[in-house]
Coordinates of C-alpha atoms and ligand atoms in Angstrom, one line a residue:
X1300 CA -40.5 46.3 -9.4
X1301 CA -38.1 44.4 -7.4
X1302 CA -38.9 40.2 -7.6
X1303 CA -40.3 39.3 -4.2
X1304 CA -37.7 37.8 -2.3
X1305 CA -35.2 41.0 -3.0
X1306 CA -38.0 43.0 -2.0
X1307 CA -38.4 40.9 1.5
X1308 CA -34.1 40.9 1.6
X1309 CA -34.0 45.1 0.9
X1310 CA -37.3 46.1 3.6
X1311 CA -34.9 44.1 5.9
X1312 CA -31.8 46.0 5.2
X1313 CA -33.7 49.2 5.6
X1314 CA -35.4 48.7 8.7
X1315 CA -32.4 47.2 9.7
X1316 CA -30.2 50.5 8.9
X1317 CA -33.6 53.1 10.2
X1318 CA -33.1 50.7 13.7
X1319 CA -29.3 52.2 13.5
X1320 CA -28.2 48.6 13.7
X1321 CA -26.1 49.3 10.3
X1322 CA -25.1 52.9 9.7
X1323 CA -25.4 53.3 6.0
X1324 CA -27.9 51.1 3.1
X1325 CA -25.5 48.8 1.7
X1326 CA -27.4 45.9 -1.1
X1327 CA -27.2 44.1 -4.0
X1328 CA -30.4 42.9 -5.1
X1329 CA -32.1 42.5 -8.6
X1330 CA -34.7 45.1 -10.2
X1331 CA -36.6 45.3 -13.3
X1332 CA -35.2 47.9 -15.7
X1333 CA -37.8 49.8 -18.5
X1334 CA -37.4 46.7 -20.8
X1335 CA -39.1 44.5 -17.9
X1336 CA -35.8 42.7 -17.7
X1337 CA -33.9 41.7 -14.7
X1338 CA -30.3 43.2 -13.9
X1339 CA -28.0 43.8 -10.8
X1340 CA -28.0 46.8 -8.7
X1341 CA -25.8 47.9 -6.2
X1342 CA -27.9 50.1 -3.6
X1343 CA -26.3 52.5 -1.1
X1344 CA -27.2 55.3 0.8
X1345 CA -28.4 56.8 3.4
X1346 CA -32.9 56.8 4.4
X1347 CA -33.7 59.6 6.8
X1348 CA -37.7 60.3 8.3
X1349 CA -38.9 63.9 7.6
X1350 CA -41.4 65.4 11.1
X1351 CA -44.2 63.9 8.1
X1352 CA -42.6 60.6 8.8
X1353 CA -41.5 60.6 5.1
X1354 CA -38.8 58.7 3.9
X1355 CA -36.2 59.7 2.1
X1356 CA -33.2 57.6 0.6
X1357 CA -30.4 59.4 -0.3
X1358 CA -27.8 57.6 -1.8
X1359 CA -26.9 55.7 -5.2
X1360 CA -28.0 52.9 -7.6
X1361 CA -25.7 51.9 -9.8
X1362 CA -25.3 48.7 -12.6
X1363 CA -23.3 45.8 -11.0
X1364 CA -25.1 43.3 -13.7
X1365 CA -21.6 42.9 -15.8
X1366 CA -19.4 41.9 -12.5
X1367 CA -22.4 39.5 -11.2
X1368 CA -21.9 37.8 -14.1
X1369 CA -18.5 37.3 -14.5
X1370 CA -18.7 36.5 -10.3
X1371 CA -21.4 33.6 -12.4
X1372 CA -18.9 32.8 -15.3
X1373 CA -16.7 32.3 -11.7
X1374 CA -18.3 30.6 -9.6
X1375 CA -19.2 28.4 -12.6
X1376 CA -15.7 27.9 -13.7
X1377 CA -14.6 26.5 -10.4
X1378 CA -17.5 23.5 -10.6
X1379 CA -17.0 22.6 -13.3
X1380 CA -15.1 21.3 -16.2
X1381 CA -14.0 23.7 -18.9
X1382 CA -13.7 20.7 -22.1
X1383 CA -17.3 18.8 -21.2
X1384 CA -19.2 21.8 -19.7
X1385 CA -19.4 19.1 -16.9
X1386 CA -19.4 19.2 -13.4
X1387 CA -15.6 18.7 -11.8
X1388 CA -14.2 17.2 -8.3
X1389 CA -15.2 20.0 -6.0
X1390 CA -18.9 19.9 -7.3
X1391 CA -18.8 16.1 -7.0
X1392 CA -18.3 16.7 -3.6
X1393 CA -20.6 18.4 -3.2
X1394 CA -23.1 16.8 -4.9
X1395 CA -22.1 13.6 -2.7
X1396 CA -22.4 15.4 0.3
X1397 CA -26.1 16.4 -0.5
X1398 CA -27.2 12.6 -1.3
X1399 CA -25.3 11.6 1.6
X1400 CA -27.5 13.6 4.0
X1401 CA -30.5 12.3 1.9
X1402 CA -29.4 8.6 2.7
X1403 CA -29.2 9.3 6.2
X1404 CA -33.0 10.3 6.0
X1405 CA -35.2 7.2 6.5
X1406 CA -37.3 5.9 3.6
X1407 CA -34.2 7.0 0.8
X1408 CA -33.8 5.1 -1.9
X1409 CA -30.5 3.6 -2.7
X1410 CA -27.9 5.4 -4.2
X1411 CA -24.1 4.5 -6.0
X1412 CA -21.4 5.8 -6.8
X1413 CA -19.8 4.7 -10.4
X1414 CA -16.3 5.2 -11.0
X1415 CA -15.8 5.1 -15.0
X1416 CA -12.3 5.1 -16.7
X1417 CA -11.2 4.8 -20.6
X1418 CA -8.7 1.8 -21.4
X1419 CA -5.6 2.8 -22.9
X1420 CA -6.3 6.7 -23.7
X1421 CA -2.9 7.9 -23.0
X1422 CA -2.7 5.4 -25.8
X1423 CA -4.8 7.3 -27.8
X1424 CA -3.7 10.5 -26.6
X1425 CA -0.3 10.2 -27.3
X1426 CA -1.0 8.2 -31.5
X1427 CA -3.6 10.8 -32.4
X1428 CA -2.6 13.5 -30.5
X1429 CA -4.6 15.7 -27.7
X1430 CA -7.2 16.9 -30.4
X1431 CA -7.9 13.7 -30.9
X1432 CA -8.3 12.9 -27.5
X1433 CA -10.4 16.1 -26.4
X1434 CA -13.1 14.7 -29.1
X1435 CA -12.9 11.6 -27.9
X1436 CA -13.1 12.9 -23.8
X1437 CA -16.4 15.3 -24.8
X1438 CA -18.4 12.4 -26.9
X1439 CA -18.1 9.7 -24.3
X1440 CA -19.3 12.2 -21.8
X1441 CA -22.6 12.8 -24.0
X1442 CA -22.5 9.1 -23.9
X1443 CA -22.4 8.2 -20.4
X1444 CA -24.7 11.4 -19.8
X1445 CA -27.3 9.4 -22.1
X1446 CA -27.3 6.6 -19.7
X1447 CA -28.5 8.4 -17.0
X1448 CA -31.6 10.0 -15.5
X1449 CA -32.6 13.5 -14.7
X1450 CA -31.5 13.6 -11.2
X1451 CA -28.7 11.8 -11.3
X1452 CA -25.4 13.3 -12.0
X1453 CA -22.3 13.3 -14.1
X1454 CA -19.1 14.3 -13.7
X1455 CA -15.5 14.8 -15.1
X1456 CA -13.1 13.7 -12.0
X1457 CA -10.0 14.6 -13.9
X1458 CA -8.0 13.0 -17.1
X1459 CA -10.1 10.2 -18.7
X1460 CA -11.8 9.8 -15.0
X1461 CA -16.0 10.1 -14.8
X1462 CA -18.2 9.9 -11.7
X1463 CA -21.6 9.2 -11.7
X1464 CA -24.2 10.0 -8.6
X1465 CA -27.0 7.7 -9.1
X1466 CA -29.6 9.6 -6.8
X1467 CA -32.8 7.2 -6.8
X1468 CA -32.2 3.9 -7.4
X1469 CA -35.1 0.6 -6.1
X1470 CA -32.2 -1.4 -5.1
X1471 CA -28.4 -1.0 -5.2
X1472 CA -28.1 -3.8 -7.9
X1473 CA -29.5 -1.4 -10.6
X1474 CA -26.2 0.8 -11.2
X1475 CA -24.3 -2.6 -12.5
X1476 CA -27.1 -2.3 -15.4
X1477 CA -26.6 1.8 -15.7
X1478 CA -22.4 0.8 -15.4
X1479 CA -23.3 -2.0 -18.4
X1480 CA -25.3 0.3 -20.6
X1481 CA -22.5 3.0 -20.2
X1482 CA -20.3 0.1 -21.1
X1483 CA -22.3 -0.9 -24.2
X1484 CA -22.4 3.0 -24.8
X1485 CA -19.2 3.3 -25.0
X1486 CA -18.3 0.4 -26.7
X1487 CA -20.0 1.4 -29.7
X1488 CA -17.3 2.9 -32.4
X1489 CA -16.0 6.2 -32.5
X1490 CA -15.5 9.2 -35.1
X1491 CA -12.3 11.2 -34.4
X1492 CA -11.8 12.4 -37.7
X1493 CA -11.0 10.4 -40.3
X1494 CA -10.4 7.7 -37.0
X1495 CA -12.8 5.1 -36.0
X1496 CA -12.1 4.1 -33.3
X1497 CA -13.4 1.8 -30.4
X1498 CA -12.9 2.2 -27.1
X1499 CA -14.0 0.4 -23.6
X1500 CA -14.0 1.4 -20.0
X1501 CA -13.9 0.1 -16.4
X1502 CA -16.2 0.8 -14.1
X1503 CA -16.2 0.7 -10.3
X1504 CA -19.5 0.4 -8.4
X1505 CA -20.0 1.5 -4.8
X1506 CA -23.1 2.2 -2.8
X1507 CA -23.4 5.2 -1.2
X1508 CA -23.8 3.9 2.5
X1509 CA -26.1 6.6 4.9
X1510 CA -23.2 6.4 7.7
X1511 CA -20.6 7.0 5.3
X1512 CA -18.3 10.1 4.5
X1513 CA -18.3 11.6 0.9
X1514 CA -14.7 10.4 0.3
X1515 CA -15.4 7.3 1.5
X1516 CA -17.5 5.9 -1.6
X1517 CA -15.5 7.5 -3.7
X1518 CA -12.6 5.4 -2.2
X1519 CA -14.7 2.7 -2.6
X1520 CA -15.8 3.0 -6.3
X1521 CA -11.8 4.0 -6.7
X1522 CA -11.1 0.5 -5.3
X1523 CA -13.6 -1.5 -7.5
X1524 CA -12.0 0.4 -10.4
X1525 CA -8.6 -0.7 -9.6
X1526 CA -9.4 -4.2 -9.1
X1527 CA -11.5 -4.1 -13.0
X1528 CA -8.3 -3.1 -14.2
X1529 CA -6.1 -4.7 -13.1
X1530 CA -8.7 -8.5 -14.9
X1531 CA -7.7 -6.5 -18.2
X1532 CA -9.7 -4.0 -20.0
X1533 CA -13.6 -3.3 -20.6
X1534 CA -14.4 -5.4 -17.1
X1535 CA -17.0 -4.1 -14.2
X1536 CA -16.2 -4.7 -10.5
X1537 CA -18.5 -4.1 -7.0
X1538 CA -16.9 -2.9 -4.3
X1539 CA -17.1 -5.7 -1.3
X1540 CA -15.5 -5.6 1.9
X1541 CA -13.7 -8.8 0.8
X1542 CA -12.5 -6.6 -2.1
X1543 CA -11.1 -3.9 0.3
X1544 CA -9.4 -7.1 1.9
X1545 CA -7.8 -8.3 -1.4
X1546 CA -6.5 -4.3 -2.7
X1547 CA -5.3 -4.0 0.8
X1548 CA -3.0 -7.7 0.7
X1549 CA -2.2 -6.8 -3.1
X1550 CA -0.9 -3.3 -2.8
X1551 CA 1.1 -4.9 0.9
X1552 CA 2.6 -7.2 -1.2
X1553 CA 3.5 -5.0 -4.4
X1554 CA 4.9 -2.8 -0.9
X1555 CA 6.7 -5.6 0.7
X1556 CA 7.7 -6.9 -2.4
X1557 CA 9.4 -3.4 -3.4
X1558 CA 12.2 -3.9 -1.4
X1559 CA 13.0 -7.3 -2.1
X1560 CA 15.7 -6.9 -4.1
X1561 CA 17.0 -4.5 -1.7
X1562 CA 16.6 -6.3 1.5
X1563 CA 18.4 -9.5 -0.6
X1564 CA 15.0 -11.8 0.3
X1565 CA 15.4 -12.7 -3.2
X1566 CA 17.1 -16.6 -3.6
X1567 CA 16.6 -18.6 -6.7
X1568 CA 15.9 -23.0 -6.7
X1569 CA 16.8 -24.9 -9.2
X1570 CA 15.5 -28.2 -11.2
X1571 CA 17.5 -30.7 -12.3
X1572 CA 16.6 -31.4 -16.4
X1573 CA 17.6 -34.5 -17.7
X1574 CA 18.5 -36.2 -20.8
X1575 CA 17.0 -39.8 -20.7
X1576 CA 18.4 -42.6 -23.4
X1577 CA 18.8 -45.9 -24.1
X1578 CA 18.2 -46.2 -20.4
X1579 CA 21.1 -44.1 -18.5
X1580 CA 19.5 -40.6 -17.7
X1581 CA 21.9 -37.9 -17.5
X1582 CA 21.6 -34.4 -16.3
X1583 CA 22.0 -31.7 -19.2
X1584 CA 20.8 -28.2 -17.4
X1585 CA 18.9 -26.7 -14.4
X1586 CA 15.8 -24.3 -14.9
X1587 CA 16.4 -21.5 -12.3
X1588 CA 13.1 -20.3 -10.3
X1589 CA 12.6 -17.8 -8.1
X1590 CA 11.6 -18.1 -4.4
X1591 CA 10.9 -15.5 -1.5
X1592 CA 11.6 -15.1 2.0
X1593 CA 9.0 -12.7 3.5
X1594 CA 10.2 -12.5 7.4
X1595 CA 11.2 -16.7 6.8
X1596 CA 8.1 -17.8 4.6
X1597 CA 8.7 -18.9 1.1
X1598 CA 5.9 -17.3 -0.9
X1599 CA 4.9 -19.1 -3.9
X1600 CA 5.9 -17.5 -7.1
X1601 CA 2.0 -17.5 -8.9
X1602 CA 1.5 -15.5 -6.2
X1603 CA 4.7 -13.0 -6.6
X1604 CA 5.3 -13.4 -10.2
X1605 CA 2.0 -11.5 -11.4
X1606 CA 2.1 -8.5 -9.2
X1607 CA 5.9 -7.9 -10.0
X1608 CA 4.7 -8.2 -13.6
X1609 CA 2.2 -5.7 -13.0
X1610 CA 4.0 -3.2 -11.4
X1611 CA 7.0 -3.4 -13.6
X1612 CA 9.7 -4.4 -10.8
X1613 CA 10.0 -8.3 -12.5
X1614 CA 12.2 -6.0 -15.2
X1615 CA 14.9 -5.1 -12.4
X1616 CA 14.2 -7.9 -10.6
X1617 CA 14.1 -10.4 -13.8
X1618 CA 17.6 -9.0 -14.3
X1619 CA 18.8 -10.0 -10.6
X1620 CA 17.5 -13.4 -11.4
X1621 CA 19.4 -13.6 -14.8
X1622 CA 22.8 -12.4 -13.3
X1623 CA 22.0 -15.0 -10.0
X1624 CA 21.6 -17.7 -12.8
X1625 CA 24.3 -16.9 -14.9
X1626 CA 26.9 -16.9 -11.7
X1627 CA 26.2 -19.3 -9.6
X1628 CA 25.9 -22.3 -12.8
X1629 CA 29.2 -20.9 -13.7
X1630 CA 30.7 -21.5 -10.1
X1631 CA 28.7 -24.8 -10.9
X1632 CA 30.7 -25.0 -14.9
X1633 CA 34.0 -23.9 -13.3
X1634 CA 33.9 -27.3 -10.8
X1635 CA 33.0 -30.7 -12.4
X1636 CA 29.6 -29.8 -14.1
X1637 CA 31.5 -28.6 -17.0
X1638 CA 28.9 -27.7 -20.0
X1639 CA 25.1 -27.6 -17.8
X1640 CA 22.7 -25.4 -19.5
X1641 CA 21.1 -22.5 -17.1
X1642 CA 17.2 -21.5 -17.7
X1643 CA 16.3 -18.6 -16.9
X1644 CA 12.4 -17.4 -17.3
X1645 CA 11.8 -14.2 -19.0
X1646 CA 8.3 -11.7 -18.3
X1647 CA 7.5 -10.5 -21.2
X1648 CA 8.0 -6.7 -19.4
X1649 CA 12.0 -7.8 -19.8
X1650 CA 11.8 -9.1 -23.5
X1651 CA 9.8 -5.3 -24.6
X1652 CA 12.0 -2.8 -22.6
X1653 CA 14.2 -1.8 -25.6
X1654 CA 17.5 -2.8 -25.3
X1655 CA 16.7 -6.3 -23.5
X1656 CA 19.7 -8.1 -25.7
X1657 CA 22.3 -5.8 -25.1
X1658 CA 21.4 -6.1 -20.7
X1659 CA 21.9 -10.2 -21.4
X1660 CA 24.8 -10.1 -23.4
X1661 CA 26.4 -7.3 -20.5
X1662 CA 25.4 -10.3 -17.9
X1663 CA 26.8 -12.7 -19.7
X1664 CA 30.6 -11.1 -19.9
X1665 CA 30.2 -9.5 -16.3
X1666 CA 30.0 -13.3 -15.8
X1667 CA 31.3 -15.1 -18.0
X1668 CA 29.2 -17.6 -18.5
X1669 CA 29.1 -18.8 -22.0
X1670 CA 26.1 -17.9 -24.9
X1671 CA 25.4 -21.8 -25.4
X1672 CA 24.9 -22.7 -21.9
X1673 CA 21.8 -20.0 -22.0
X1674 CA 18.6 -20.6 -22.4
X1675 CA 15.7 -18.5 -21.7
X1676 CA 12.3 -19.3 -21.6
X1677 CA 9.2 -18.0 -23.4
X1678 CA 5.3 -18.1 -23.3
X1679 CA 3.1 -17.5 -26.0
X1680 CA 1.5 -15.6 -24.8
X1681 CA 4.6 -13.2 -24.8
X1682 CA 4.7 -13.9 -28.4
X1683 CA 1.0 -13.3 -29.0
X1684 CA 0.9 -9.2 -27.7
X1685 CA 2.8 -8.6 -31.3
X1686 CA 5.0 -6.5 -30.1
X1687 CA 6.8 -6.1 -33.4
X1688 CA 10.6 -5.7 -31.8
X1689 CA 9.2 -9.0 -30.4
X1690 CA 10.7 -10.8 -33.8
X1691 CA 13.6 -8.7 -33.8
X1692 CA 14.6 -9.4 -29.7
X1693 CA 14.8 -12.7 -30.4
X1694 CA 16.5 -13.0 -33.0
X1695 CA 19.3 -10.4 -31.5
X1696 CA 19.5 -13.3 -28.6
X1697 CA 19.6 -16.4 -31.1
X1698 CA 22.7 -14.4 -32.9
X1699 CA 24.6 -14.7 -29.6
X1700 CA 24.0 -18.1 -29.5
X1701 CA 21.0 -18.2 -27.3
X1702 CA 18.3 -20.3 -26.9
X1703 CA 14.8 -20.1 -26.4
X1704 CA 12.4 -22.5 -25.0
X1705 CA 8.9 -21.6 -24.9
X1706 CA 7.1 -22.6 -22.2
X1707 CA 4.0 -23.6 -20.8
X1708 CA 3.4 -24.9 -24.9
X1709 CA -0.5 -26.5 -25.3
X1710 CA -1.7 -24.0 -22.4
X1711 CA -2.5 -21.5 -24.2
X1712 CA -3.2 -21.0 -28.7
X1713 CA -0.7 -23.4 -29.1
X1714 CA -0.2 -21.3 -32.0
X1715 CA 1.7 -24.0 -34.8
X1716 CA 2.0 -20.3 -36.9
X1717 CA 4.6 -19.5 -33.8
X1718 CA 6.6 -21.8 -34.5
X1719 CA 8.0 -21.4 -37.2
X1720 CA 7.7 -17.4 -37.1
X1721 CA 10.4 -17.1 -34.5
X1722 CA 13.4 -18.5 -33.5
X1723 CA 12.8 -20.9 -31.2
X1724 CA 14.7 -23.9 -30.4
X1725 CA 13.0 -26.0 -27.3
X1726 CA 9.5 -26.8 -26.9
X1727 CA 8.4 -27.1 -22.7
X1728 CA 5.5 -30.0 -22.8
X1729 CA 3.1 -28.1 -19.8
X1730 CA 2.9 -30.4 -17.0
X1731 CA -0.8 -30.1 -17.6
X1732 CA -0.5 -32.6 -20.7
X1733 CA 1.7 -35.1 -20.5
X1734 CA 0.6 -36.0 -16.6
X1735 CA -2.5 -36.6 -17.6
X1736 CA -1.4 -38.5 -21.1
X1737 CA -1.1 -42.3 -20.2
X1738 CA -4.7 -42.4 -18.9
X1739 CA -6.7 -39.9 -21.6
X1740 CA -6.6 -40.8 -24.5
X1741 CA -7.3 -37.6 -26.1
X1742 CA -4.1 -36.2 -24.1
X1743 CA -2.2 -39.5 -24.7
X1744 CA -2.5 -38.5 -29.0
X1745 CA -2.4 -34.3 -28.4
X1746 CA 0.8 -35.0 -26.3
X1747 CA 2.2 -37.6 -28.8
X1748 CA 1.9 -35.1 -31.6
X1749 CA 3.5 -32.3 -30.2
X1750 CA 6.8 -34.6 -29.6
X1751 CA 6.4 -35.7 -32.9
X1752 CA 6.2 -32.0 -34.0
X1753 CA 9.5 -30.6 -31.7
X1754 CA 11.2 -33.5 -33.5
X1755 CA 10.4 -32.6 -37.3
X1756 CA 11.0 -29.1 -36.2
X1757 CA 14.7 -30.2 -34.9
X1758 CA 13.6 -28.6 -31.7
X1759 CA 14.1 -30.7 -28.3
X1760 CA 11.0 -30.6 -26.9
X1761 CA 10.8 -31.3 -22.4
X1762 CA 8.1 -32.8 -21.0
X1763 CA 7.6 -31.2 -17.5
X1764 CA 6.2 -31.9 -13.9
X1765 CA 7.1 -35.8 -14.4
X1766 CA 6.1 -37.1 -10.9
X1767 CA 5.3 -41.6 -12.3
X1768 CA 6.6 -44.0 -13.4
X1769 CA 3.9 -44.8 -16.1
X1770 CA 4.5 -40.7 -17.6
X1771 CA 8.1 -42.1 -17.1
X1772 CA 6.7 -45.2 -19.5
X1773 CA 4.9 -43.3 -22.2
X1774 CA 7.6 -40.5 -23.2
X1775 CA 10.2 -43.6 -23.5
X1776 CA 7.6 -44.9 -25.7
X1777 CA 6.9 -42.0 -27.8
X1778 CA 10.7 -41.2 -28.0
X1779 CA 10.4 -37.8 -25.8
X1780 CA 14.1 -38.0 -24.1
X1781 CA 14.3 -34.4 -22.2
X1782 CA 12.9 -34.6 -18.6
X1783 CA 12.2 -32.1 -16.0
X1784 CA 9.9 -33.0 -12.8
X1785 CA 9.4 -34.1 -8.9
X1786 CA 10.6 -38.0 -10.7
X1787 CA 14.0 -37.0 -10.2
X1788 CA 14.6 -33.6 -8.3
X1789 CA 11.8 -31.0 -6.4
X1790 CA 13.7 -27.3 -7.2
X1791 CA 15.9 -27.0 -4.2
X1792 CA 18.5 -24.1 -3.3
X1793 CA 21.7 -24.4 -4.8
X1794 CA 23.8 -26.0 -1.9
X1795 CA 21.2 -29.0 -2.0
X1796 CA 20.4 -29.0 -5.7
X1797 CA 23.9 -29.5 -6.0
X1798 CA 25.0 -33.3 -5.2
X1799 CA 21.6 -34.0 -7.1
X1800 CA 23.0 -32.1 -9.9
X1801 CA 26.4 -34.6 -9.0
X1802 CA 25.0 -38.4 -8.9
X1803 CA 22.8 -37.1 -12.2
X1804 CA 25.9 -36.6 -14.5
X1805 CA 27.0 -40.0 -13.9
X1806 CA 29.7 -38.5 -12.5
X1807 CA 31.8 -39.2 -8.8
X1808 CA 32.5 -36.8 -7.2
X1809 CA 35.9 -38.0 -5.4
X1810 CA 37.1 -39.5 -8.6
Ligands
C2E2221 P1 7.0 -23.0 -14.8 O1 8.0 -21.9 -15.7 O2 6.5 -23.4 -16.0 O3 7.9 -23.6 -13.3 C1 7.7 -24.9 -13.4 C2 6.9 -24.9 -12.8 O4 7.0 -26.3 -12.3 C3 7.3 -24.9 -11.0 O5 7.0 -24.4 -10.0 C4 8.0 -26.1 -10.9 O6 8.4 -26.3 -9.2 C5 6.9 -26.3 -11.1 N1 6.9 -28.4 -11.4 C6 8.1 -29.0 -11.4 N2 8.2 -30.0 -11.6 C7 6.9 -30.4 -11.4 C8 5.9 -31.8 -11.2 O7 6.3 -32.9 -11.3 N3 5.2 -31.8 -10.0 C9 4.3 -30.7 -10.1 N4 3.3 -30.7 -9.2 N5 5.2 -29.1 -10.2 C10 6.6 -29.4 -10.6 P2 7.1 -22.2 -9.3 O8 8.8 -22.7 -8.9 O9 6.3 -22.9 -8.5 O10 7.1 -21.5 -10.8 C11 6.1 -21.2 -11.3 C12 5.9 -20.5 -12.0 O11 6.3 -19.1 -11.6 C13 7.4 -20.5 -13.5 O12 6.3 -21.9 -14.0 C14 7.2 -19.9 -13.9 O13 6.2 -19.3 -14.8 C15 7.2 -18.6 -12.6 N6 8.6 -18.0 -12.2 C16 9.4 -18.7 -12.0 N7 10.2 -18.3 -11.6 C17 10.8 -17.4 -12.8 C18 11.3 -16.3 -13.3 O14 12.6 -16.0 -12.5 N8 10.8 -15.1 -13.9 C19 9.6 -15.3 -14.1 N9 8.8 -14.2 -15.7 N10 8.6 -16.5 -14.0 C20 9.1 -17.1 -13.1
CA2222 CA1 9.5 -22.4 -16.8
CA2223 CA1 6.7 -23.9 -17.6

């Protein structure tokens, strides 16, 4: 007995052979054995017809069940991920293609692609071992699957990336609902061995469009994922054309920045920091501020520093800033402006890079810059990352004679604990505070408290962003003596700032 499809195929093969299209019969089909089980057989032979029209098949019938099941296993393996048993990337491509074909037809329901990426999975793998990592992946796959309906498809795309195809949505917005459900489901603590892990995921969502290619939807969901990751962990981002432009802009920026150092497109501007006391003003130092000239246009650091930080290039660029600032200020020391302090902004990436203090020491030696005149500005967010080596690195820098300034104070958590725990010598009060202090009573009180606090801790307090006589008066009344802002000078290039420094140092250049 043969199942109907196989019987039909068998008859067609016999007819083809009898009609002379095929010299012999050679067909694989399924038959039932004595127990009624379906088995695969290979039928080979030659059919002859005798004078009475009776057909006889001379040949062989072999059991190919084993080979067939091996083939099926192989086909399964080609399209499935061995760890989770989910369809893999190849299979997803096929599924997407089929879904796209359905999308092209009139009256089709909406379909969307979700790109799911576990946050910090690498960390789990590295700290708990690959076996634990595997368990997390298997459990994550189960949890994602629980959020889906029959007809949706989940595949393991590679590493810690999963792709979901939602194939039957009433509207595009429903994809976001499913994505949020997945994030919630993954967020429930997971028990792996004796560890209780909290997993977060970032998800990019893109609609599947009938006129697109299967790779378009994947690329767009991946782009949205890139955006989600850039927001930080545990985020969701939806693909849109503006997003496409934004990411494109970002990538172009990243590329251009990667060549900026070699092409000599960076320049340092300097802004004076002035001590005001007893009615006289005297410059005590400068803050080096990075500028990027791209094809003759100056790009603001607020735009490019975050890109440098994210790509990690800030480490190399930051070292250039340090070297260039030390070289320049040393040159000013040697040409009539001795003792001028040099403040350089640090990004957390630089400080967390092993051997940072050693590299600073090397730059100081190379440029001959006195450590006692160097100030490194860090932000509270850097201290909040709570990397254990931070304290050790800051102490090492302090022991070299370098001073540390806490920048933008008042904009973060402004935790007073940090002021005690870390070796900090200077507080820079953020411009958003003091600039509004003269006419905002609450901000005035806070500014007053910060200035008092700094004095109590024997730290210098620098007020940033000072532009008006009212602000100057307020600071005078509160006893804040260090001032930086447009009131004295905007940041200027080395050549233009020198005369400003000279006039602010009460020196007569010709004397
Ligand atoms: P920041 O460290 O807080 O630097 C002070 C910013 O305030 C500078 O902006 C300066 O031009 C601006 N400023 C100074 N006085 C006034 C004023 O009176 N009014 C107003 N409205 N603004 C004033 P800039 O140069 O655009 O730099 C922005 C930020 O970029 C810096 O903020 C710093 O966080 C970062 N940055 C600049 N250079 C470097 C660098 O070499 N390395 C790193 N990691 N970050 C840098
Ligand atoms: Ca600064
Ligand atoms: Ca600042």
